[in-house]
Amino acid sequence: MELFKPLIALLAIVNPIGVIPFFIHFTQNFSRQQRQHTIRVSAFTAFIVVAVSAVAGLKVIEFFNISLPSFQVGGGTLLLISAIQMLNAQPAESRQEDVQEGASKVDAGASIAVVPLTIPLLTGPATISTMVIYAEKTRHWWELAALVGYGVVVGLVTFAVFSASGRIARVLGQTGINIMTRLMGLILAALAVELLADGLTKLFPVLASHLAR
């Protein structure tokens, strides 16, 4: 396993800076204590999603008898869709319905920390697919432990970014946030194409022989 590729992919997909406008919008009427609670729950949930996907994701696809190359192609396609969304300055995993759900939850006084703030605005199918694909590439226990550790990094980055969301929004502005999101989308698109190519050559070995010429 190439050690730092999963971390780069995770940070590009999660991209908490791109979610700052939604976080500010959802929590604008929260007290300081409510906002801090939301930040802690979101950061911890992001860690849980990454860690559980790394540890148990392979078992799930084995249970459904899905071949890993097929999963790689599906996961790579999901990543590419997410990357295209980010190139349009949208969070990787969001839909308009998710934003509307968050707004209705806020109006109802319900918690938005887990849904939709963490799932799917921060993490979702693309994040889970990425962790499962890279978990299969691990050959030693410490590599799997590193993937779980990357979940800790994602949680800490989420906590730091949301805690400083007001200052970041003032410094970057919407234009700066959009630029950062598009840059992360470009990186993610490159990683998605790599995963797709790897999965397709495993499914269709004839492709690999043609590419080797």
Coordinates of C-alpha atoms in Angstrom, one line a residue:
M1 CA 0.0 0.0 0.0
E2 CA 1.3 3.5 -0.9
L3 CA 1.2 4.9 2.6
F4 CA 0.1 8.5 2.1
K5 CA -2.3 8.2 -0.9
P6 CA -5.3 7.2 1.3
L7 CA -4.7 10.2 3.5
I8 CA -4.6 12.5 0.5
A9 CA -7.7 11.0 -0.9
L10 CA -9.5 11.2 2.4
L11 CA -8.7 14.9 2.9
A12 CA -9.7 15.7 -0.6
I13 CA -13.1 14.0 -0.3
V14 CA -13.9 15.2 3.2
N15 CA -12.6 18.7 2.5
P16 CA -14.1 20.3 5.7
I17 CA -13.1 23.8 4.3
G18 CA -15.7 23.3 1.6
V19 CA -18.4 22.5 4.2
I20 CA -17.7 25.7 6.2
P21 CA -20.6 27.7 4.6
F22 CA -23.1 24.9 5.4
F23 CA -21.7 24.6 9.0
I24 CA -22.0 28.4 9.5
H25 CA -25.5 28.4 8.0
F26 CA -26.8 25.5 10.1
T27 CA -25.3 26.7 13.4
Q28 CA -25.8 30.5 13.1
N29 CA -28.5 30.5 15.8
F30 CA -26.7 28.0 18.1
S31 CA -25.2 29.0 21.5
R32 CA -21.5 28.5 21.9
Q33 CA -22.1 25.3 23.9
Q34 CA -24.4 23.9 21.1
R35 CA -21.8 24.8 18.4
Q36 CA -19.0 23.1 20.4
H37 CA -21.1 20.0 20.9
T38 CA -21.9 19.9 17.2
I39 CA -18.2 20.2 16.3
R40 CA -17.2 17.4 18.7
V41 CA -19.9 15.0 17.4
S42 CA -19.2 15.8 13.8
A43 CA -15.4 15.2 14.2
F44 CA -16.0 12.0 16.2
T45 CA -18.5 10.7 13.6
A46 CA -16.1 11.4 10.7
F47 CA -13.5 9.3 12.5
I48 CA -15.9 6.4 13.2
V49 CA -17.0 6.3 9.5
V50 CA -13.4 6.1 8.3
A51 CA -12.2 3.6 11.0
V52 CA -15.2 1.2 10.6
S53 CA -14.9 1.3 6.8
A54 CA -11.2 0.4 7.0
V55 CA -11.7 -2.4 9.5
A56 CA -15.0 -3.9 8.4
G57 CA -15.6 -2.7 4.8
L58 CA -13.9 -5.8 3.2
K59 CA -16.0 -8.2 5.3
V60 CA -19.1 -6.5 4.0
I61 CA -18.2 -6.8 0.3
E62 CA -17.1 -10.4 0.9
F63 CA -20.5 -11.1 2.5
F64 CA -22.2 -9.9 -0.6
N65 CA -19.8 -11.8 -2.8
I66 CA -18.6 -8.7 -4.7
S67 CA -15.2 -9.0 -6.4
L68 CA -12.8 -6.3 -5.4
P69 CA -12.0 -5.2 -9.0
S70 CA -15.8 -4.6 -9.5
F71 CA -15.8 -2.6 -6.3
Q72 CA -12.8 -0.7 -7.4
V73 CA -14.5 0.3 -10.6
G74 CA -17.7 1.3 -8.8
G75 CA -15.7 3.1 -6.1
G76 CA -13.6 4.9 -8.6
T77 CA -16.7 6.0 -10.5
L78 CA -18.1 7.4 -7.3
L79 CA -14.9 9.3 -6.6
L80 CA -14.9 10.7 -10.1
I81 CA -18.5 11.9 -9.7
S82 CA -17.6 13.4 -6.4
A83 CA -14.5 15.1 -8.0
I84 CA -16.7 16.6 -10.8
Q85 CA -19.0 17.9 -8.1
M86 CA -16.1 19.5 -6.3
L87 CA -14.8 21.0 -9.5
N88 CA -18.2 22.8 -9.6
A89 CA -17.4 24.1 -6.0
Q90 CA -19.9 21.8 -4.3
P91 CA -19.1 19.4 -1.3
A92 CA -18.1 16.0 -2.6
E93 CA -21.0 14.0 -1.2
S94 CA -23.8 16.5 -0.9
R95 CA -27.2 16.9 -2.7
Q96 CA -29.6 19.8 -2.5
E97 CA -32.0 17.5 -0.5
D98 CA -29.3 17.1 2.2
V99 CA -28.9 20.8 2.6
Q100 CA -32.7 21.2 2.8
E101 CA -32.9 18.4 5.4
G102 CA -30.3 20.2 7.5
A103 CA -32.2 23.5 7.3
S104 CA -35.5 21.7 8.4
K105 CA -33.7 20.0 11.3
V106 CA -32.4 23.3 12.5
D107 CA -35.8 24.8 12.3
A108 CA -37.2 21.8 14.3
G109 CA -34.4 22.1 16.9
A110 CA -32.9 18.7 16.0
S111 CA -29.2 17.9 15.9
I112 CA -27.5 18.3 12.5
A113 CA -24.1 17.1 13.7
V114 CA -24.4 13.5 12.3
V115 CA -27.0 14.0 9.5
P116 CA -26.5 15.8 7.2
L117 CA -23.3 17.6 8.4
T118 CA -21.1 14.6 8.8
I119 CA -23.1 12.2 6.7
P120 CA -23.2 12.9 3.8
L121 CA -21.7 16.5 3.6
L122 CA -18.3 15.4 5.0
T123 CA -18.3 11.6 4.6
G124 CA -20.5 9.2 2.6
P125 CA -20.3 6.5 -0.1
A126 CA -17.1 7.9 -1.7
T127 CA -15.3 8.0 1.6
I128 CA -16.4 4.4 2.5
S129 CA -15.4 3.1 -1.0
T130 CA -12.0 4.7 -0.7
M131 CA -11.2 3.1 2.6
V132 CA -12.4 -0.3 1.5
I133 CA -10.2 -0.2 -1.6
Y134 CA -7.1 0.9 0.3
A135 CA -7.8 -1.6 3.1
E136 CA -7.5 -4.4 0.5
K137 CA -4.1 -3.2 -0.4
T138 CA -2.8 -3.5 3.1
R139 CA -0.4 -6.4 3.8
H140 CA 0.6 -5.8 7.4
W141 CA -1.4 -5.0 10.6
W142 CA 0.4 -1.6 10.9
E143 CA -0.8 -0.5 7.5
L144 CA -4.4 -1.2 8.6
A145 CA -3.7 0.7 11.8
A146 CA -2.4 3.6 9.7
L147 CA -5.7 3.7 7.9
V148 CA -7.6 3.9 11.2
G149 CA -5.0 6.6 12.3
Y150 CA -6.0 8.5 9.2
G151 CA -9.5 8.5 10.6
V152 CA -8.1 10.3 13.7
V153 CA -6.4 12.8 11.4
V154 CA -9.7 13.5 9.5
G155 CA -11.5 13.9 12.9
L156 CA -8.9 16.3 14.2
V157 CA -8.8 18.3 10.9
T158 CA -12.6 18.5 11.0
F159 CA -12.5 19.7 14.6
A160 CA -9.9 22.3 13.9
V161 CA -11.5 23.7 10.7
F162 CA -15.0 23.9 12.2
S163 CA -13.7 25.5 15.4
A164 CA -12.0 28.2 13.3
S165 CA -14.8 28.4 10.7
G166 CA -15.6 32.0 11.3
R167 CA -12.0 33.1 10.9
I168 CA -11.4 30.9 7.9
A169 CA -14.6 32.2 6.2
R170 CA -13.4 35.8 6.8
V171 CA -9.9 35.2 5.5
L172 CA -10.8 33.1 2.4
G173 CA -14.3 34.3 1.6
Q174 CA -16.6 32.3 -0.6
T175 CA -14.2 32.7 -3.6
G176 CA -11.3 31.3 -1.6
I177 CA -13.3 28.4 -0.3
N178 CA -14.5 27.6 -3.9
I179 CA -10.9 27.7 -5.2
M180 CA -9.8 25.2 -2.4
T181 CA -12.7 22.9 -3.2
R182 CA -11.9 22.9 -6.9
L183 CA -8.2 22.2 -6.2
M184 CA -9.2 19.2 -4.0
G185 CA -11.6 18.1 -6.7
L186 CA -8.7 18.1 -9.2
I187 CA -6.5 15.9 -6.9
L188 CA -9.5 13.6 -6.3
A189 CA -10.2 13.2 -10.0
A190 CA -6.6 12.1 -10.6
L191 CA -6.9 9.5 -7.8
A192 CA -10.3 8.3 -9.1
V193 CA -8.9 7.7 -12.6
E194 CA -6.0 5.7 -11.1
L195 CA -8.4 3.5 -9.2
L196 CA -10.7 3.1 -12.2
A197 CA -7.8 2.1 -14.4
D198 CA -6.5 -0.4 -11.8
G199 CA -10.0 -2.0 -11.4
L200 CA -10.6 -2.2 -15.2
T201 CA -7.3 -3.9 -15.9
K202 CA -8.0 -6.5 -13.2
L203 CA -11.5 -7.1 -14.7
F204 CA -10.2 -7.1 -18.3
P205 CA -6.6 -8.3 -18.4
V206 CA -6.5 -7.8 -22.1
L207 CA -6.5 -4.0 -21.4
A208 CA -3.3 -4.4 -19.4
S209 CA -1.6 -6.2 -22.3
H210 CA -2.6 -3.4 -24.7
L211 CA -1.4 -0.7 -22.3
A212 CA 1.9 -2.5 -21.9
R213 CA 2.7 -2.3 -25.6

